[in-house]
Amino acid sequence: MKTFILVHGSWHSAWNWHRVSPILEKRGHRVIAMDLPGMGRDKTPIQEVTLQTGVEKICNLIDSIDTEIILVGHSKNGIMISQAAEYRPHRIRKLIYLAAYLIPDGKTQREYSLQDTEGVLKPYVTLHEATSSSTLQPAIYQEGLYHDCDENITELAKLLLSHEPVISGVTPLQLTDEHFGSVPRYYIECTEDRAVTPFIQRKMYTETPCKKVYSMATSHSPFFSRPEELSDILCEIADD
Protein backbone atom coordinates (compact mmCIF):
# COMPACT_ATOMS: atom_id res chain seq x y z
CA MET A 1 0.00 0.00 0.00
CA LYS A 2 1.20 3.49 -0.90
CA THR A 3 -0.13 6.78 0.45
CA PHE A 4 -1.02 9.45 -2.10
CA ILE A 5 -1.67 13.10 -1.27
CA LEU A 6 -3.45 14.74 -4.21
CA VAL A 7 -3.13 18.53 -4.60
CA HIS A 8 -5.55 20.34 -6.91
CA GLY A 9 -4.82 23.24 -9.27
CA SER A 10 -5.99 26.83 -9.60
CA TRP A 11 -9.62 27.71 -8.71
CA HIS A 12 -10.35 24.05 -7.92
CA SER A 13 -10.39 21.92 -4.77
CA ALA A 14 -10.41 18.31 -3.60
CA TRP A 15 -13.41 17.47 -5.79
CA ASN A 16 -10.96 17.27 -8.73
CA TRP A 17 -10.05 13.78 -7.64
CA HIS A 18 -13.48 12.25 -7.00
CA ARG A 19 -13.12 9.82 -9.92
CA VAL A 20 -9.46 8.91 -9.30
CA SER A 21 -9.51 8.42 -5.52
CA PRO A 22 -11.86 5.40 -5.45
CA ILE A 23 -9.90 3.69 -8.24
CA LEU A 24 -6.64 4.04 -6.32
CA GLU A 25 -8.32 2.92 -3.11
CA LYS A 26 -9.75 -0.20 -4.79
CA ARG A 27 -6.18 -1.02 -5.81
CA GLY A 28 -5.14 -0.99 -2.18
CA HIS A 29 -3.71 2.50 -1.79
CA ARG A 30 -4.47 5.20 0.75
CA VAL A 31 -5.59 8.45 -0.87
CA ILE A 32 -5.97 11.91 0.64
CA ALA A 33 -7.36 14.62 -1.63
CA MET A 34 -6.85 17.92 0.15
CA ASP A 35 -8.26 21.42 -0.09
CA LEU A 36 -5.56 24.08 -0.09
CA PRO A 37 -6.16 27.14 2.12
CA GLY A 38 -9.06 29.25 0.92
CA MET A 39 -10.29 26.54 -1.46
CA GLY A 40 -13.17 24.09 -1.25
CA ARG A 41 -14.07 23.33 2.36
CA ASP A 42 -11.13 25.32 3.74
CA LYS A 43 -12.59 28.69 4.66
CA THR A 44 -9.36 30.64 5.16
CA PRO A 45 -10.03 34.16 3.77
CA ILE A 46 -8.53 34.21 0.30
CA GLN A 47 -6.64 37.46 0.98
CA GLU A 48 -4.72 35.65 3.75
CA VAL A 49 -3.53 32.81 1.51
CA THR A 50 0.12 32.72 0.45
CA LEU A 51 2.54 30.17 -0.95
CA GLN A 52 3.73 29.53 2.59
CA THR A 53 0.26 28.88 4.04
CA GLY A 54 -0.39 26.32 1.32
CA VAL A 55 2.93 24.59 1.83
CA GLU A 56 2.45 24.56 5.60
CA LYS A 57 -0.90 22.82 5.24
CA ILE A 58 0.69 20.16 3.03
CA CYS A 59 3.59 19.71 5.46
CA ASN A 60 1.25 19.46 8.47
CA LEU A 61 -0.70 16.77 6.66
CA ILE A 62 2.51 14.89 5.85
CA ASP A 63 3.58 15.14 9.50
CA SER A 64 0.30 13.54 10.59
CA ILE A 65 0.94 10.40 8.50
CA ASP A 66 3.36 7.70 9.62
CA THR A 67 4.33 6.46 6.16
CA GLU A 68 6.21 7.95 3.22
CA ILE A 69 4.10 10.01 0.84
CA ILE A 70 3.65 10.16 -2.91
CA LEU A 71 2.77 13.79 -3.56
CA VAL A 72 0.80 14.63 -6.71
CA GLY A 73 0.35 18.23 -7.86
CA HIS A 74 -1.84 19.51 -10.68
CA SER A 75 -1.41 22.69 -12.73
CA LYS A 76 -0.27 25.80 -10.85
CA ASN A 77 0.16 23.93 -7.61
CA GLY A 78 3.13 21.98 -8.81
CA ILE A 79 4.81 24.89 -7.02
CA MET A 80 3.28 23.72 -3.75
CA ILE A 81 4.60 20.16 -3.97
CA SER A 82 8.07 21.39 -4.96
CA GLN A 83 8.33 23.69 -1.96
CA ALA A 84 6.90 21.01 0.34
CA ALA A 85 9.62 18.63 -0.89
CA GLU A 86 12.24 21.18 0.10
CA TYR A 87 10.89 21.11 3.67
CA ARG A 88 10.07 17.38 3.96
CA PRO A 89 12.43 15.55 1.57
CA HIS A 90 12.80 12.49 3.80
CA ARG A 91 9.02 12.04 4.15
CA ILE A 92 8.16 12.26 0.45
CA ARG A 93 8.88 9.16 -1.61
CA LYS A 94 8.04 10.65 -5.02
CA LEU A 95 6.77 13.85 -6.63
CA ILE A 96 4.33 13.60 -9.53
CA TYR A 97 3.59 16.67 -11.66
CA LEU A 98 0.33 16.41 -13.61
CA ALA A 99 0.36 19.10 -16.34
CA ALA A 100 1.89 21.07 -13.49
CA TYR A 101 4.28 23.96 -13.00
CA LEU A 102 7.72 22.54 -12.33
CA ILE A 103 9.69 25.68 -11.50
CA PRO A 104 13.40 25.98 -10.59
CA ASP A 105 14.84 27.70 -7.55
CA GLY A 106 14.38 31.46 -7.47
CA LYS A 107 11.70 31.52 -10.18
CA THR A 108 7.93 32.04 -9.97
CA GLN A 109 4.97 30.33 -11.53
CA ARG A 110 3.98 33.60 -13.18
CA GLU A 111 7.31 33.86 -15.02
CA TYR A 112 6.57 30.58 -16.77
CA SER A 113 2.87 31.27 -17.26
CA LEU A 114 3.74 34.45 -19.16
CA GLN A 115 5.79 32.39 -21.61
CA ASP A 116 2.78 30.20 -22.37
CA THR A 117 1.31 32.46 -25.02
CA GLU A 118 -0.91 29.81 -26.66
CA GLY A 119 -3.01 29.05 -23.60
CA VAL A 120 -6.66 30.10 -23.86
CA LEU A 121 -7.43 31.01 -20.24
CA LYS A 122 -5.71 34.36 -19.71
CA PRO A 123 -8.33 36.59 -21.43
CA TYR A 124 -10.96 35.06 -19.14
CA VAL A 125 -9.15 35.61 -15.84
CA THR A 126 -10.70 38.35 -13.69
CA LEU A 127 -8.45 39.97 -11.09
CA HIS A 128 -9.87 41.18 -7.77
CA GLU A 129 -7.44 43.68 -6.27
CA ALA A 130 -9.29 44.01 -2.97
CA THR A 131 -8.64 40.34 -2.13
CA SER A 132 -5.47 39.76 -4.19
CA SER A 133 -7.25 36.96 -6.00
CA SER A 134 -8.59 35.93 -9.38
CA THR A 135 -11.57 34.06 -10.77
CA LEU A 136 -12.01 32.30 -14.10
CA GLN A 137 -15.00 33.21 -16.23
CA PRO A 138 -17.34 30.24 -16.84
CA ALA A 139 -17.45 30.95 -20.58
CA ILE A 140 -14.02 29.30 -20.95
CA TYR A 141 -14.51 26.31 -18.66
CA GLN A 142 -15.49 23.80 -21.35
CA GLU A 143 -12.98 24.85 -24.02
CA GLY A 144 -10.11 25.66 -21.71
CA LEU A 145 -10.30 22.98 -19.02
CA TYR A 146 -12.75 20.20 -19.89
CA HIS A 147 -13.08 19.83 -23.67
CA ASP A 148 -12.87 16.02 -23.48
CA CYS A 149 -14.91 15.65 -20.28
CA ASP A 150 -18.57 14.91 -19.60
CA GLU A 151 -20.79 17.97 -19.81
CA ASN A 152 -21.78 17.55 -16.16
CA ILE A 153 -18.20 18.36 -15.13
CA THR A 154 -18.56 21.85 -16.59
CA GLU A 155 -21.86 22.25 -14.75
CA LEU A 156 -20.24 21.14 -11.49
CA ALA A 157 -17.41 23.59 -12.07
CA LYS A 158 -19.88 26.45 -12.34
CA LEU A 159 -20.92 25.62 -8.78
CA LEU A 160 -17.54 24.74 -7.28
CA LEU A 161 -14.76 26.83 -8.81
CA SER A 162 -13.70 29.70 -6.56
CA HIS A 163 -11.19 32.49 -6.06
CA GLU A 164 -7.49 31.76 -6.56
CA PRO A 165 -4.80 33.61 -4.54
CA VAL A 166 -2.49 35.71 -6.69
CA ILE A 167 0.47 36.01 -4.30
CA SER A 168 1.49 32.34 -4.49
CA GLY A 169 2.11 32.64 -8.21
CA VAL A 170 4.47 35.59 -7.85
CA THR A 171 6.47 34.24 -4.90
CA PRO A 172 9.88 32.79 -5.87
CA LEU A 173 10.46 29.19 -4.92
CA GLN A 174 13.33 28.41 -2.55
CA LEU A 175 14.71 25.01 -3.55
CA THR A 176 18.01 23.21 -3.10
CA ASP A 177 19.56 20.17 -4.76
CA GLU A 178 20.19 18.71 -1.31
CA HIS A 179 16.52 18.65 -0.32
CA PHE A 180 14.08 19.16 -3.21
CA GLY A 181 16.58 17.68 -5.64
CA SER A 182 16.83 14.45 -3.67
CA VAL A 183 13.19 13.47 -4.22
CA PRO A 184 12.50 11.55 -7.46
CA ARG A 185 10.33 13.53 -9.87
CA TYR A 186 7.88 12.24 -12.48
CA TYR A 187 5.93 14.27 -15.03
CA ILE A 188 2.60 13.47 -16.70
CA GLU A 189 2.10 15.73 -19.70
CA CYS A 190 -1.30 16.32 -21.27
CA THR A 191 -0.75 16.72 -24.99
CA GLU A 192 -4.13 18.33 -25.76
CA ASP A 193 -3.96 20.78 -22.87
CA ARG A 194 -5.26 24.28 -23.67
CA ALA A 195 -4.64 25.72 -20.20
CA VAL A 196 -1.01 24.75 -19.51
CA THR A 197 0.02 24.00 -23.06
CA PRO A 198 2.33 21.19 -24.18
CA PHE A 199 4.95 23.82 -25.08
CA ILE A 200 5.37 25.07 -21.53
CA GLN A 201 5.03 21.60 -20.00
CA ARG A 202 7.91 20.34 -22.14
CA LYS A 203 10.00 23.42 -21.43
CA MET A 204 9.63 22.86 -17.70
CA TYR A 205 10.41 19.15 -17.59
CA THR A 206 13.33 19.71 -19.96
CA GLU A 207 14.83 22.45 -17.78
CA THR A 208 14.17 20.48 -14.58
CA PRO A 209 14.55 16.87 -15.68
CA CYS A 210 12.38 14.11 -14.25
CA LYS A 211 13.07 10.42 -13.78
CA LYS A 212 10.34 9.62 -16.31
CA VAL A 213 7.80 11.52 -18.41
CA TYR A 214 4.41 10.03 -19.27
CA SER A 215 2.07 11.40 -21.96
CA MET A 216 -1.71 11.45 -22.00
CA ALA A 217 -3.68 12.65 -25.05
CA THR A 218 -6.10 14.63 -22.89
CA SER A 219 -7.21 18.07 -21.84
CA HIS A 220 -5.98 19.74 -18.68
CA SER A 221 -8.30 17.48 -16.65
CA PRO A 222 -7.50 13.79 -17.19
CA PHE A 223 -8.78 13.02 -13.67
CA PHE A 224 -12.25 13.64 -15.14
CA SER A 225 -11.85 12.42 -18.73
CA ARG A 226 -9.50 9.43 -18.27
CA PRO A 227 -9.48 8.50 -14.58
CA GLU A 228 -8.61 4.83 -15.19
CA GLU A 229 -5.68 5.67 -17.47
CA LEU A 230 -4.41 8.30 -15.05
CA SER A 231 -4.73 5.87 -12.16
CA ASP A 232 -2.76 3.27 -14.13
CA ILE A 233 0.08 5.76 -14.50
CA LEU A 234 -0.01 6.79 -10.85
CA CYS A 235 0.15 3.15 -9.79
CA GLU A 236 3.01 2.44 -12.19
CA ILE A 237 4.97 5.36 -10.74
CA ALA A 238 4.18 4.18 -7.21
CA ASP A 239 5.63 0.77 -8.02
CA ASP A 240 8.70 2.11 -9.87
XYZ file of C-alpha atoms in Angstrom:
240
model
C 0.000 0.000 0.000
C 1.199 3.487 -0.904
C -0.132 6.783 0.452
C -1.025 9.452 -2.103
C -1.673 13.101 -1.274
C -3.450 14.745 -4.210
C -3.130 18.529 -4.603
C -5.553 20.338 -6.906
C -4.818 23.236 -9.272
C -5.994 26.833 -9.600
C -9.617 27.710 -8.715
C -10.346 24.053 -7.920
C -10.391 21.924 -4.768
C -10.407 18.311 -3.599
C -13.409 17.473 -5.791
C -10.962 17.272 -8.733
C -10.051 13.785 -7.638
C -13.477 12.253 -6.998
C -13.117 9.822 -9.917
C -9.465 8.908 -9.298
C -9.508 8.423 -5.518
C -11.862 5.401 -5.450
C -9.896 3.694 -8.235
C -6.638 4.041 -6.320
C -8.317 2.922 -3.105
C -9.752 -0.204 -4.787
C -6.180 -1.019 -5.810
C -5.142 -0.992 -2.177
C -3.710 2.503 -1.786
C -4.469 5.205 0.752
C -5.595 8.450 -0.871
C -5.971 11.912 0.638
C -7.362 14.621 -1.634
C -6.852 17.918 0.152
C -8.258 21.417 -0.088
C -5.564 24.082 -0.092
C -6.159 27.141 2.124
C -9.063 29.249 0.916
C -10.285 26.543 -1.458
C -13.170 24.091 -1.251
C -14.074 23.327 2.355
C -11.129 25.324 3.739
C -12.592 28.687 4.657
C -9.358 30.641 5.162
C -10.031 34.159 3.774
C -8.527 34.214 0.299
C -6.643 37.457 0.985
C -4.718 35.654 3.746
C -3.530 32.808 1.514
C 0.125 32.721 0.454
C 2.537 30.171 -0.955
C 3.726 29.532 2.591
C 0.258 28.884 4.039
C -0.394 26.320 1.320
C 2.928 24.590 1.831
C 2.452 24.562 5.603
C -0.904 22.824 5.236
C 0.691 20.157 3.034
C 3.592 19.708 5.464
C 1.250 19.462 8.466
C -0.700 16.768 6.660
C 2.515 14.888 5.854
C 3.576 15.136 9.502
C 0.296 13.536 10.593
C 0.943 10.402 8.501
C 3.356 7.702 9.624
C 4.328 6.462 6.159
C 6.207 7.955 3.223
C 4.105 10.007 0.844
C 3.646 10.157 -2.911
C 2.770 13.792 -3.560
C 0.798 14.631 -6.710
C 0.355 18.228 -7.864
C -1.842 19.514 -10.681
C -1.408 22.686 -12.728
C -0.268 25.801 -10.849
C 0.160 23.930 -7.608
C 3.125 21.982 -8.806
C 4.810 24.888 -7.024
C 3.282 23.717 -3.748
C 4.603 20.163 -3.974
C 8.071 21.385 -4.964
C 8.327 23.685 -1.960
C 6.902 21.012 0.342
C 9.616 18.632 -0.891
C 12.239 21.183 0.097
C 10.892 21.109 3.667
C 10.072 17.385 3.960
C 12.431 15.550 1.570
C 12.799 12.493 3.802
C 9.021 12.045 4.146
C 8.165 12.261 0.445
C 8.876 9.164 -1.609
C 8.037 10.649 -5.021
C 6.766 13.848 -6.633
C 4.327 13.600 -9.532
C 3.586 16.675 -11.656
C 0.331 16.410 -13.610
C 0.361 19.096 -16.336
C 1.891 21.067 -13.493
C 4.276 23.962 -13.001
C 7.725 22.544 -12.330
C 9.693 25.678 -11.503
C 13.402 25.982 -10.588
C 14.844 27.702 -7.549
C 14.375 31.459 -7.467
C 11.702 31.519 -10.178
C 7.934 32.045 -9.970
C 4.970 30.329 -11.531
C 3.975 33.603 -13.181
C 7.307 33.855 -15.016
C 6.572 30.580 -16.768
C 2.874 31.271 -17.256
C 3.740 34.453 -19.156
C 5.794 32.385 -21.607
C 2.783 30.197 -22.374
C 1.308 32.463 -25.023
C -0.912 29.814 -26.664
C -3.013 29.053 -23.600
C -6.664 30.103 -23.863
C -7.432 31.009 -20.239
C -5.709 34.362 -19.713
C -8.327 36.590 -21.430
C -10.955 35.059 -19.141
C -9.153 35.611 -15.842
C -10.701 38.350 -13.691
C -8.448 39.973 -11.088
C -9.874 41.176 -7.765
C -7.442 43.685 -6.271
C -9.289 44.008 -2.966
C -8.644 40.344 -2.132
C -5.468 39.764 -4.189
C -7.252 36.961 -5.996
C -8.595 35.934 -9.380
C -11.568 34.061 -10.769
C -12.009 32.299 -14.096
C -14.999 33.213 -16.232
C -17.343 30.241 -16.837
C -17.445 30.948 -20.577
C -14.016 29.297 -20.953
C -14.511 26.310 -18.662
C -15.487 23.797 -21.348
C -12.981 24.847 -24.017
C -10.114 25.660 -21.707
C -10.299 22.976 -19.023
C -12.750 20.198 -19.890
C -13.081 19.833 -23.670
C -12.872 16.020 -23.477
C -14.911 15.655 -20.277
C -18.571 14.912 -19.604
C -20.792 17.974 -19.808
C -21.782 17.554 -16.164
C -18.199 18.357 -15.134
C -18.563 21.845 -16.591
C -21.862 22.248 -14.754
C -20.238 21.143 -11.488
C -17.406 23.587 -12.074
C -19.879 26.447 -12.336
C -20.915 25.622 -8.777
C -17.544 24.737 -7.282
C -14.764 26.831 -8.815
C -13.702 29.695 -6.562
C -11.191 32.493 -6.058
C -7.493 31.759 -6.558
C -4.796 33.609 -4.540
C -2.489 35.715 -6.686
C 0.466 36.007 -4.304
C 1.486 32.339 -4.488
C 2.108 32.639 -8.214
C 4.475 35.589 -7.850
C 6.470 34.236 -4.895
C 9.884 32.788 -5.873
C 10.459 29.187 -4.916
C 13.330 28.406 -2.550
C 14.706 25.014 -3.553
C 18.009 23.207 -3.103
C 19.565 20.170 -4.755
C 20.188 18.715 -1.310
C 16.519 18.649 -0.319
C 14.080 19.164 -3.213
C 16.575 17.677 -5.639
C 16.835 14.448 -3.666
C 13.188 13.466 -4.218
C 12.503 11.547 -7.457
C 10.335 13.533 -9.865
C 7.880 12.245 -12.482
C 5.930 14.266 -15.029
C 2.602 13.467 -16.699
C 2.098 15.726 -19.701
C -1.301 16.324 -21.266
C -0.749 16.719 -24.988
C -4.133 18.330 -25.763
C -3.956 20.777 -22.868
C -5.261 24.278 -23.672
C -4.635 25.723 -20.202
C -1.006 24.752 -19.509
C 0.024 24.003 -23.061
C 2.334 21.188 -24.178
C 4.953 23.822 -25.084
C 5.371 25.068 -21.528
C 5.025 21.597 -20.001
C 7.910 20.335 -22.137
C 9.995 23.419 -21.433
C 9.629 22.860 -17.701
C 10.415 19.146 -17.589
C 13.326 19.713 -19.956
C 14.829 22.451 -17.782
C 14.169 20.484 -14.583
C 14.550 16.868 -15.685
C 12.383 14.113 -14.252
C 13.066 10.422 -13.784
C 10.341 9.622 -16.313
C 7.799 11.522 -18.410
C 4.413 10.031 -19.273
C 2.071 11.398 -21.959
C -1.713 11.446 -22.005
C -3.678 12.648 -25.046
C -6.102 14.632 -22.893
C -7.213 18.072 -21.841
C -5.977 19.740 -18.677
C -8.301 17.478 -16.653
C -7.497 13.786 -17.186
C -8.776 13.018 -13.667
C -12.248 13.636 -15.140
C -11.855 12.418 -18.730
C -9.500 9.427 -18.275
C -9.483 8.496 -14.578
C -8.614 4.833 -15.190
C -5.682 5.669 -17.467
C -4.410 8.304 -15.050
C -4.727 5.867 -12.157
C -2.760 3.265 -14.126
C 0.083 5.759 -14.501
C -0.011 6.792 -10.853
C 0.148 3.152 -9.791
C 3.009 2.441 -12.190
C 4.970 5.363 -10.741
C 4.176 4.184 -7.210
C 5.633 0.772 -8.023
C 8.700 2.107 -9.873
